[in-house]
mmCIF file of C-alpha atoms in Angstrom:
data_model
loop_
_atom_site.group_PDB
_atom_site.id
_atom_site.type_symbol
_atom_site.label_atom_id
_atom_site.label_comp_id
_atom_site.label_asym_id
_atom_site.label_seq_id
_atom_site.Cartn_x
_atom_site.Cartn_y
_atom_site.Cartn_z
ATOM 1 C CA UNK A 14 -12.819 0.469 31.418
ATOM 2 C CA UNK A 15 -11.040 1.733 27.792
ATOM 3 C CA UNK A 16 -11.292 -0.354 25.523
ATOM 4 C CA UNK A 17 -8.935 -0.020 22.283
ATOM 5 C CA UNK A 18 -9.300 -2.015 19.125
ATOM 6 C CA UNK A 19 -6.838 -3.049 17.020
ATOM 7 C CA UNK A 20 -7.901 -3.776 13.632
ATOM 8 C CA UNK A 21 -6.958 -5.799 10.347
ATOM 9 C CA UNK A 22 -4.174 -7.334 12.599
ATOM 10 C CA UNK A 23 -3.923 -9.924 10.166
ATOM 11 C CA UNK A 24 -0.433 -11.855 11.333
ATOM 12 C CA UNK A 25 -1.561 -11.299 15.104
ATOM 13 C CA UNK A 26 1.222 -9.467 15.960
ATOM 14 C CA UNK A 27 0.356 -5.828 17.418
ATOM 15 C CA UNK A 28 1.135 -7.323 20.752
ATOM 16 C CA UNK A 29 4.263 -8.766 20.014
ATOM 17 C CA UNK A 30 5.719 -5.416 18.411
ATOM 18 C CA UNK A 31 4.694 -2.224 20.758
ATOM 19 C CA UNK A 32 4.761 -2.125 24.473
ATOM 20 C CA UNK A 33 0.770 -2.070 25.434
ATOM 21 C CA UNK A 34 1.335 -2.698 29.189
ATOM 22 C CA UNK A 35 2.550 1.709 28.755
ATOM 23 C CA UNK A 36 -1.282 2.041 28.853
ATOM 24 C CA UNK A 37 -3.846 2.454 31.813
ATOM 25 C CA UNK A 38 -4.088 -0.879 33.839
ATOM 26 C CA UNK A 39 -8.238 -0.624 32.957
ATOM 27 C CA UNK A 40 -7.416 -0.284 29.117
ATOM 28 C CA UNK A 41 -8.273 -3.321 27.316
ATOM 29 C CA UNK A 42 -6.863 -3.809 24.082
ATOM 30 C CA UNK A 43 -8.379 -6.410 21.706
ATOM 31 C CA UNK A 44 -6.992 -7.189 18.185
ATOM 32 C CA UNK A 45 -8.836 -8.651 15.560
ATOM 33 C CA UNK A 46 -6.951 -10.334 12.743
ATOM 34 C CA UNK A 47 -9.969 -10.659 10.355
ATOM 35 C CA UNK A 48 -11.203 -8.024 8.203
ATOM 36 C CA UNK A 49 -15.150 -6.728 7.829
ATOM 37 C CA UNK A 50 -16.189 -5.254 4.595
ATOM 38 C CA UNK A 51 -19.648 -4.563 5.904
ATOM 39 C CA UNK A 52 -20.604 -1.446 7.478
ATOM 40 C CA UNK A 53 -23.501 -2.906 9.876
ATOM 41 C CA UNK A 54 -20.350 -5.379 11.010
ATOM 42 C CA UNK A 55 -17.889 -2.652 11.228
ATOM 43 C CA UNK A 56 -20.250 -0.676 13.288
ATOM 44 C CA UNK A 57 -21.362 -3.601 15.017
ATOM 45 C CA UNK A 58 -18.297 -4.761 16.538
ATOM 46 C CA UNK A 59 -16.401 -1.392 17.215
ATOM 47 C CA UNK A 60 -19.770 0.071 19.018
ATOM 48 C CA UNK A 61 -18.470 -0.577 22.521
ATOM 49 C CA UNK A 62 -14.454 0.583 21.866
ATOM 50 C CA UNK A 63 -13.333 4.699 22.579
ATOM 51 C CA UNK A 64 -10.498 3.825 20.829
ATOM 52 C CA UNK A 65 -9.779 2.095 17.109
ATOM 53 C CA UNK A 66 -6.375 1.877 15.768
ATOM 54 C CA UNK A 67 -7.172 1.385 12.129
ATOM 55 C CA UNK A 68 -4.276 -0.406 10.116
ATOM 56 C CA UNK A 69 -3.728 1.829 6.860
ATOM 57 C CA UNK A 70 -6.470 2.118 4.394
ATOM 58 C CA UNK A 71 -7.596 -1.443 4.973
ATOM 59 C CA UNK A 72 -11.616 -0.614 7.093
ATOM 60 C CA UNK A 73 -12.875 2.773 5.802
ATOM 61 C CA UNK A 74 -14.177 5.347 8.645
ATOM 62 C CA UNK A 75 -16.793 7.487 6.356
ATOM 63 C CA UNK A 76 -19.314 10.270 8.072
ATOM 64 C CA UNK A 77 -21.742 7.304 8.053
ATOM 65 C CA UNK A 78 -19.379 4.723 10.309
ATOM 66 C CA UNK A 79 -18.607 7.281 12.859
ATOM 67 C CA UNK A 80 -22.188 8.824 13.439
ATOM 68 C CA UNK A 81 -22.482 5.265 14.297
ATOM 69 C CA UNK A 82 -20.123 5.373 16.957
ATOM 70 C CA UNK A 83 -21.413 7.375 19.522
ATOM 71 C CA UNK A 84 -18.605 6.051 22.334
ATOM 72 C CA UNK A 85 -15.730 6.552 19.947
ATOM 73 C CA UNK A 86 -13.458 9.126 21.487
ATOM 74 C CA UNK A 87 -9.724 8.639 19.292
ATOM 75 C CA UNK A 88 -9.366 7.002 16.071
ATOM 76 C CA UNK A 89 -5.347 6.352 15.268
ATOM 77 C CA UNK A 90 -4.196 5.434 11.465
ATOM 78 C CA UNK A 91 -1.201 3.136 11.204
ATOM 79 C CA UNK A 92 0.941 6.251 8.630
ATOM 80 C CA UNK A 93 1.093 9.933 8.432
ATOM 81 C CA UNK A 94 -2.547 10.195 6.236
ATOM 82 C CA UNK A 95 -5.586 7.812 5.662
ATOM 83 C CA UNK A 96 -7.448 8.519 2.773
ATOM 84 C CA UNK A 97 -9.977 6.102 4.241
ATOM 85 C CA UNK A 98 -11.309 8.069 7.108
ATOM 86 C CA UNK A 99 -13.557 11.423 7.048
ATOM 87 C CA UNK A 100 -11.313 13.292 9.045
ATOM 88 C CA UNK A 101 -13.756 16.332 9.119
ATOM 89 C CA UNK A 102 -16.534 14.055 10.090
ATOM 90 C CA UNK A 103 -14.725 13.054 13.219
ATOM 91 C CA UNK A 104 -14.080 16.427 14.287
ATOM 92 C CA UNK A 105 -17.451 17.410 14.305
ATOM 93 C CA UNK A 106 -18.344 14.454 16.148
ATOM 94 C CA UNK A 107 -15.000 15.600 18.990
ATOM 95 C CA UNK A 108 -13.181 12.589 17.502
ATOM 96 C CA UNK A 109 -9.361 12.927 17.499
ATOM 97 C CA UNK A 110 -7.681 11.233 14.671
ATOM 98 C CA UNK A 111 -3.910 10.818 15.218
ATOM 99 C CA UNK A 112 -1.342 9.120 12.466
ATOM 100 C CA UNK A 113 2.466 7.325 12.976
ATOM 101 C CA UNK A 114 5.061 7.739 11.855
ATOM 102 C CA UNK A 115 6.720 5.151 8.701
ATOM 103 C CA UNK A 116 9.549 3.321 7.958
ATOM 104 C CA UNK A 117 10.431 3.755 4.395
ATOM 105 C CA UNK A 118 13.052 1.261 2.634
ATOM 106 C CA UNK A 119 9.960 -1.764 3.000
ATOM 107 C CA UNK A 120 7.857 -0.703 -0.091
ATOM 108 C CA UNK A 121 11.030 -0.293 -2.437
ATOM 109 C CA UNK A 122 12.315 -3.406 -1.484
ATOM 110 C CA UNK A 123 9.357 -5.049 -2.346
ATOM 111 C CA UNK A 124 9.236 -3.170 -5.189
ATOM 112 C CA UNK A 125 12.613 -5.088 -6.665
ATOM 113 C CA UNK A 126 11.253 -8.386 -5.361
ATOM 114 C CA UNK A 127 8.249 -8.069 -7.873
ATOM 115 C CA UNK A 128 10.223 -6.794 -10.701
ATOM 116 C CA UNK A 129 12.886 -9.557 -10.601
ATOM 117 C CA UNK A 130 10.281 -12.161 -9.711
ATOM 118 C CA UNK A 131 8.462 -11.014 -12.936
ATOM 119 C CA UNK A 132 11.343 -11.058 -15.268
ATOM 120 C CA UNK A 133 13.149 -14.054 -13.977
ATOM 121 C CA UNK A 134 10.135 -16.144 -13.939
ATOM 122 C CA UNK A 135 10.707 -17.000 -9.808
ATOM 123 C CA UNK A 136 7.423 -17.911 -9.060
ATOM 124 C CA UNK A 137 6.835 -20.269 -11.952
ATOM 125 C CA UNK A 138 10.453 -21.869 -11.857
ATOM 126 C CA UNK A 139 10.033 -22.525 -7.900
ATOM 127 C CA UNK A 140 6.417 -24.404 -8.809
ATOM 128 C CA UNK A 141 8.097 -26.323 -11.921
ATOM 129 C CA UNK A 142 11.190 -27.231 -9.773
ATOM 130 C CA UNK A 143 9.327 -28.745 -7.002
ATOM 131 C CA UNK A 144 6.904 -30.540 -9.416
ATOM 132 C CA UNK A 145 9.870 -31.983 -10.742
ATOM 133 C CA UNK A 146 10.823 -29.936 -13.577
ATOM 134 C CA UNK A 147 13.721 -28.159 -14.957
ATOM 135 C CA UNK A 148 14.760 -25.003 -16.951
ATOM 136 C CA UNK A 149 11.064 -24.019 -18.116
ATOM 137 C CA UNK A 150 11.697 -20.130 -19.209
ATOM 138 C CA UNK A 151 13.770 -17.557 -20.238
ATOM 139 C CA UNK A 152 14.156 -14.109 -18.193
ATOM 140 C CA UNK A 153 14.943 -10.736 -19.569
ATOM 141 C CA UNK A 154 18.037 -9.043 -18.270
ATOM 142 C CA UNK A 155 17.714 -5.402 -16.542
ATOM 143 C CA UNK A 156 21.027 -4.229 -16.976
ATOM 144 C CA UNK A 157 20.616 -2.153 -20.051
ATOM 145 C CA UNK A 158 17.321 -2.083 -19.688
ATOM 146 C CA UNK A 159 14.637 0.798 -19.599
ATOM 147 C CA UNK A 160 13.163 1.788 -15.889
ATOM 148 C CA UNK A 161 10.209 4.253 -16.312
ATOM 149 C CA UNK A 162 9.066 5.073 -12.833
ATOM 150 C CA UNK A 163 5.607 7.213 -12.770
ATOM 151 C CA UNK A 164 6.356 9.122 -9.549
ATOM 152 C CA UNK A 165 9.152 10.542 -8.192
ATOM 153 C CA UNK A 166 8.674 11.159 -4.728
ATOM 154 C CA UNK A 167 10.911 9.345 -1.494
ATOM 155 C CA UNK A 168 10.049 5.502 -2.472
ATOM 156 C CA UNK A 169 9.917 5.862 -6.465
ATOM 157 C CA UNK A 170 13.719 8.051 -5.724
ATOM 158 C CA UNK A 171 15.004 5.248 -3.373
ATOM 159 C CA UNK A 172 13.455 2.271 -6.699
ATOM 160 C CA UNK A 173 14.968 4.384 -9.009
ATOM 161 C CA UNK A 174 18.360 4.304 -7.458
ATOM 162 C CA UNK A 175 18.405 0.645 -7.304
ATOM 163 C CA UNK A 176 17.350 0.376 -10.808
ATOM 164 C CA UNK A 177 20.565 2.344 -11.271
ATOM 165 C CA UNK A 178 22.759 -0.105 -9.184
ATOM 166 C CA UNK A 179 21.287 -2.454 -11.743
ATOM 167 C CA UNK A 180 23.124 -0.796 -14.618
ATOM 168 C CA UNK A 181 19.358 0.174 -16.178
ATOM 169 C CA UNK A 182 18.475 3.310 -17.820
ATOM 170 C CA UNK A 183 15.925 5.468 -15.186
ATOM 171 C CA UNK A 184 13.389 7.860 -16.710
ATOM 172 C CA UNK A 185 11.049 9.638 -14.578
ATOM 173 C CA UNK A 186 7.135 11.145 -15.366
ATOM 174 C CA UNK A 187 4.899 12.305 -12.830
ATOM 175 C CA UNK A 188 2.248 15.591 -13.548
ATOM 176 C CA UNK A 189 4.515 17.968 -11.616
ATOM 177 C CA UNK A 190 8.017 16.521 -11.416
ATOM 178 C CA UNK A 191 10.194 19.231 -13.073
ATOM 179 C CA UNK A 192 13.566 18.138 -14.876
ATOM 180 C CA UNK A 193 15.610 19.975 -12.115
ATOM 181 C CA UNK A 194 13.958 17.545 -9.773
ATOM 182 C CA UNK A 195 14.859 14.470 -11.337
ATOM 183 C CA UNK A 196 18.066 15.225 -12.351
ATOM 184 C CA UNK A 197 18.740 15.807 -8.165
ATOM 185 C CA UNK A 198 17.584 12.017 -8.408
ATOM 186 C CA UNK A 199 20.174 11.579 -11.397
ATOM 187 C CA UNK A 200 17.038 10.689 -13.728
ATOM 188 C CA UNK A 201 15.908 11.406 -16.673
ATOM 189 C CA UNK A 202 12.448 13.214 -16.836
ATOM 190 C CA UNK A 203 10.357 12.619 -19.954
ATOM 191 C CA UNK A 204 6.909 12.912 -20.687
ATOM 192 C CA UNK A 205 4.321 10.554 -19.939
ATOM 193 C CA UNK A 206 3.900 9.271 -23.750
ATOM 194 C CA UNK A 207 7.642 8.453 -23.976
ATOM 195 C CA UNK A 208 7.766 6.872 -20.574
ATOM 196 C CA UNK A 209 5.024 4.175 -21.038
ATOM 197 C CA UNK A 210 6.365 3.583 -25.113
ATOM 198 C CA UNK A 211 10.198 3.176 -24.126
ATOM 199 C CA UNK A 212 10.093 1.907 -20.797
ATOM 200 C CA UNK A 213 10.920 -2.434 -20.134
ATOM 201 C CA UNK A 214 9.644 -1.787 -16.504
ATOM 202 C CA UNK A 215 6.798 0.636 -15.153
ATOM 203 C CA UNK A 216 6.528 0.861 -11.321
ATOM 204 C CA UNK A 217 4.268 3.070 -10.087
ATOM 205 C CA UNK A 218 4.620 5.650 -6.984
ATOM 206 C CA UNK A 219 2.005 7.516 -6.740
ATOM 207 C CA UNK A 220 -0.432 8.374 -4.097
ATOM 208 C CA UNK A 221 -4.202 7.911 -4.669
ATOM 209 C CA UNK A 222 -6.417 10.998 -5.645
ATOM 210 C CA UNK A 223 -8.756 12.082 -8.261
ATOM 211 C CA UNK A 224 -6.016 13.081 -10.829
ATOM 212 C CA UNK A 225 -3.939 9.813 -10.207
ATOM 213 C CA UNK A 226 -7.134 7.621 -10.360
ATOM 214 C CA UNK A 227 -7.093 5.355 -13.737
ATOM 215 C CA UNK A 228 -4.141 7.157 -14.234
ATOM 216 C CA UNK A 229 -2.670 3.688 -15.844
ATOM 217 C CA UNK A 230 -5.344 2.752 -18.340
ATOM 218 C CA UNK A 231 -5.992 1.131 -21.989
ATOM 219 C CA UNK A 232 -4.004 3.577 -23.764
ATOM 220 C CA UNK A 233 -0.937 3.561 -21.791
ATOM 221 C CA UNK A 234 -0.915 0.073 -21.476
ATOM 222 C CA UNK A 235 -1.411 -0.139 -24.983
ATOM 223 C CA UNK A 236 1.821 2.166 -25.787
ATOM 224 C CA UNK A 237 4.142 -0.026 -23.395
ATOM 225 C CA UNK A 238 6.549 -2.170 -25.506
ATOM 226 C CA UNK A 239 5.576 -6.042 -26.299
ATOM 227 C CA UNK A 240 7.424 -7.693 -23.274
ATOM 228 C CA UNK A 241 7.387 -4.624 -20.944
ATOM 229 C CA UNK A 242 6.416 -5.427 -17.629
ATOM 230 C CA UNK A 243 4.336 -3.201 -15.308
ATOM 231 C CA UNK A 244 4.647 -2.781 -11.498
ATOM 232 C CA UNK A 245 2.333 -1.384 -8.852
ATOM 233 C CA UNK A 246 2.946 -1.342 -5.119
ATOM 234 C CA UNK A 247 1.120 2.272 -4.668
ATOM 235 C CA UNK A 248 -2.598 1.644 -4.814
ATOM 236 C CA UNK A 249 -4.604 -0.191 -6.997
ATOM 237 C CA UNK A 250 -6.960 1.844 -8.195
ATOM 238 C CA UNK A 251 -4.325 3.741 -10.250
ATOM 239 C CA UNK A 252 -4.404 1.023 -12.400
ATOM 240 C CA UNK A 253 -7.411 0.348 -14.672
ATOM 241 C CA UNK A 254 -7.681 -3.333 -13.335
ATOM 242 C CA UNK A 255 -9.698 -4.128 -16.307
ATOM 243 C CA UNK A 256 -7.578 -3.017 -18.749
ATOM 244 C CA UNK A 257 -5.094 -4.218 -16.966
ATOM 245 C CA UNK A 258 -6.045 -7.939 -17.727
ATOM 246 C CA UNK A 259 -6.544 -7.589 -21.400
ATOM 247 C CA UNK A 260 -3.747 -6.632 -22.011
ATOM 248 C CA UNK A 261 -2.423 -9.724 -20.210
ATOM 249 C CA UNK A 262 -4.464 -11.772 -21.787
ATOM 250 C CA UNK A 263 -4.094 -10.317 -25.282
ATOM 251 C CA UNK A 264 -0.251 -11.261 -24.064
ATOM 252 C CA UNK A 265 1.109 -7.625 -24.614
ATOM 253 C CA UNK A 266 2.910 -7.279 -21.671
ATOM 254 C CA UNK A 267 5.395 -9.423 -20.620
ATOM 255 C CA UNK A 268 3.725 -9.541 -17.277
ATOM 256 C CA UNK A 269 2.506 -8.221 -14.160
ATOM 257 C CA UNK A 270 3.982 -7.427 -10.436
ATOM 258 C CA UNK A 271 1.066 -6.465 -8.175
ATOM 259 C CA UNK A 272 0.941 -5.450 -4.406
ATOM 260 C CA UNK A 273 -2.509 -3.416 -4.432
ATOM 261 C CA UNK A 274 -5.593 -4.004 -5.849
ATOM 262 C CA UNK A 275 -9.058 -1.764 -5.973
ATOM 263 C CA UNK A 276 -10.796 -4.285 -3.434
ATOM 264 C CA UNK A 277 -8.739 -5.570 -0.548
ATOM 265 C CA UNK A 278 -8.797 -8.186 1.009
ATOM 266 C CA UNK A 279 -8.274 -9.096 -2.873
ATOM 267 C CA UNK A 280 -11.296 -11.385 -3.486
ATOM 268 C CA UNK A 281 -11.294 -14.888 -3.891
ATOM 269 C CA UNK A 282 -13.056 -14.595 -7.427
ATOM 270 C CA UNK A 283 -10.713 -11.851 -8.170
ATOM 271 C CA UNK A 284 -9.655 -12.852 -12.104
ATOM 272 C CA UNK A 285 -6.258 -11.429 -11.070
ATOM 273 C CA UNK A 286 -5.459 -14.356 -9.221
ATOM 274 C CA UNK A 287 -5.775 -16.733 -12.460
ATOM 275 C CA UNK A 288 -4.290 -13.954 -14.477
ATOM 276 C CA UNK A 289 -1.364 -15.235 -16.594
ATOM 277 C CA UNK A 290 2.246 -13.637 -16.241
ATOM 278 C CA UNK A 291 1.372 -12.638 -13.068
ATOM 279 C CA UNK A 292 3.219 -11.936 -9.431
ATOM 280 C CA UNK A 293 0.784 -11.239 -6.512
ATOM 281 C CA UNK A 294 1.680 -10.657 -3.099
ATOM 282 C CA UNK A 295 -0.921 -9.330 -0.391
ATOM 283 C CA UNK A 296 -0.040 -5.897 0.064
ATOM 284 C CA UNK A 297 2.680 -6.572 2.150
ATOM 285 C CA UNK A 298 4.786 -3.453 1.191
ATOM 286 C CA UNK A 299 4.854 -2.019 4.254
ATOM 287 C CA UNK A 300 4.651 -5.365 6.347
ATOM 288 C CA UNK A 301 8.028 -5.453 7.695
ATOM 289 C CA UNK A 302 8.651 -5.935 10.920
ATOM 290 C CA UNK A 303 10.596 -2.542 11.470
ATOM 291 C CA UNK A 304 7.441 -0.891 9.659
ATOM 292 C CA UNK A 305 5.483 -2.408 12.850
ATOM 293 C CA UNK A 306 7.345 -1.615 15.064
ATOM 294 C CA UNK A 307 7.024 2.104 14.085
ATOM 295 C CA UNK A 308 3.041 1.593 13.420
ATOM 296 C CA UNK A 309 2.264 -0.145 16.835
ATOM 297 C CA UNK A 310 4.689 1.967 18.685
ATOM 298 C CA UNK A 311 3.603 4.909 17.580
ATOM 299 C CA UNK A 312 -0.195 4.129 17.945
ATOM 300 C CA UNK A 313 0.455 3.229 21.767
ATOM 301 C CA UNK A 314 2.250 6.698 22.483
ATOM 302 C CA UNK A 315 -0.972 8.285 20.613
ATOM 303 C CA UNK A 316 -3.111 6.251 23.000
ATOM 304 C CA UNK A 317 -1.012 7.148 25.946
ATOM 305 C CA UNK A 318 -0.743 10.910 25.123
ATOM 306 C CA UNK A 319 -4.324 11.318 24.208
ATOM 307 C CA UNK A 320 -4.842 10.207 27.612
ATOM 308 C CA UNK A 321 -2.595 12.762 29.448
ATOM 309 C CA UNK A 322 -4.874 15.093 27.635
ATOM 310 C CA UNK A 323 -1.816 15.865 24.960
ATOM 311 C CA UNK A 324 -2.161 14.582 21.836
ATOM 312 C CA UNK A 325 0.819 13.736 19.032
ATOM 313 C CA UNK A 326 0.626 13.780 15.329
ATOM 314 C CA UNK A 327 -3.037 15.013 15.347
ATOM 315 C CA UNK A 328 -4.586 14.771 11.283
ATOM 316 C CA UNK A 329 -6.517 18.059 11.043
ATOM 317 C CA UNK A 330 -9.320 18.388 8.162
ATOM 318 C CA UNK A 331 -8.288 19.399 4.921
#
């Protein structure tokens, strides 16, 4: 028998949004909607599966996981790259790692959601309203109003343009974005110091590396205007989470829109979650149910076509 598993399937839902039944009559697919932080669990449960389809970045697959996985044959990431696995470990071991494809309007969507929430107050006004209150803040208009978005690639292009639907001003910083490239995006480029010290909203849209790591810390915070309000639905390490809450607590910024965080599952001691002016939503910028659809669709034709002996959308080592 094959036997796939399907993991951090947190909703339950990889069944209801690809067509499994495409796949071998003996193939046994089991989903597991909890998540394992521990490597002796991880290792433990997956030891009798030749196939894992790993959701994102959410269970790392390091050299040490996979020597522990003698039966594992294909390992499939939910996206086109997965910072999370040793790709060049698996080959070694004759692993095949295979990706999806994406859908990409979710993240920028969610991206909006966070920043209005934020300035409006939405989350704060919805509690007081249903506690029997009335009226408790005030919000801060974005028409007119600053965007500074730290990376200009598809999903910070696709938030900036909304930003400019909004009637707000859209500047643009990221270590190689050239001013030819953001003007294509009808932006602004301007240096990192000015972005961070004239911006009302940050969002960041980044992805995760060395260079990008911290890349948010004490001093930029510091620079960003009293009031200003910082987003981040990349990856939380790009934030210095620290930092991050003193400033909030010193009551510099004018608050706080957060998707990602540097541990996930977010912990349940986490001081984010009793961090003031805050918005916190579980990573859920790609959890749409279009995104799924391309995720567990995509993962089943992987299965399928590793199978026939042909497989799609291979991830090679570095």
């Amino acid at each position: 028998m094959l036997r796939i598993a399907v993991l951090d399937d947190f909703q339950s839902v990889s069944a209801e949004f690809a067509d499994w039944s495409r796949l071998p009559e003996e193939a046994e697919v089991v989903a597991f909607a909890d998540h394992l932080d521990d490597e002796d669990a991880v290792a433990e449960r997956l030891a009798g599966f030749d196939v894992v389809v790993a959701m994102r970045e959410r269970t790392p697959f390091p050299r040490s996981l996979l020597e522990r996985l003698p039966r594992l044959r294909l390992l499939v990431t939910t996206g086109a790259r997965n910072a999370a696995i040793d790709v060049a470990a698996a080959a070694e071991r004759g692993i095949t790692v295979c990706g999806t494809g994406a859908h990409p309007t979710g993240t920028a969507e969610l991206t909006w959601a966070l920043i209005l929430a934020v300035a409006r107050h939405v989350p704060e006004e919805d509690a007081g309203l249903r506690a029997g209150g009335w009226q408790r803040t005030v919000g801060t208009d974005l028409a007119g109003a600053r965007l500074g978005v730290v990376g200009l690639g598809r999903l910070g292009t696709r938030v900036a343009r909304i930003g400019q639907a909004f009637g707000m001003d859209v500047v643009a910083w990221s270590q190689n974005l050239t001013a030819e490239r953001a003007a294509e995006a009808g932006v602004r480029r301007v240096d990192r110091d000015e972005l961070f010290a004239g911006a009302d909203v940050v969002t960041v849209h980044l992805v995760l590396s060395d260079r990008t790591r911290g890349l948010v810390g004490r001093d930029e915070l510091a620079r960003m205007k009293p009031g200003a309000i910082l987003v981040n639905t990349s990856r939380g390490p790009i934030v210095d989470e620290a930092a991050l809450l003193e400033a909030l607590s010193a009551g510099r910024l004018g608050g706080a829109g957060l998707d990602v965080y540097d541990r996930e599952p977010l912990p349940a001691d986490s001081p984010l979650r009793t961090a003031p002016r805050t918005v916190l939503t579980p990573h859920l910028g790609y959890v749409t149910r279009d995104t799924y659809r391309v995720f567990y669709g995509d993962a089943v034709e992987d299965v399928a076509a590793f199978l026939r002996g042909e497989p799609v959308r291979v991830i090679a080592p570095a």
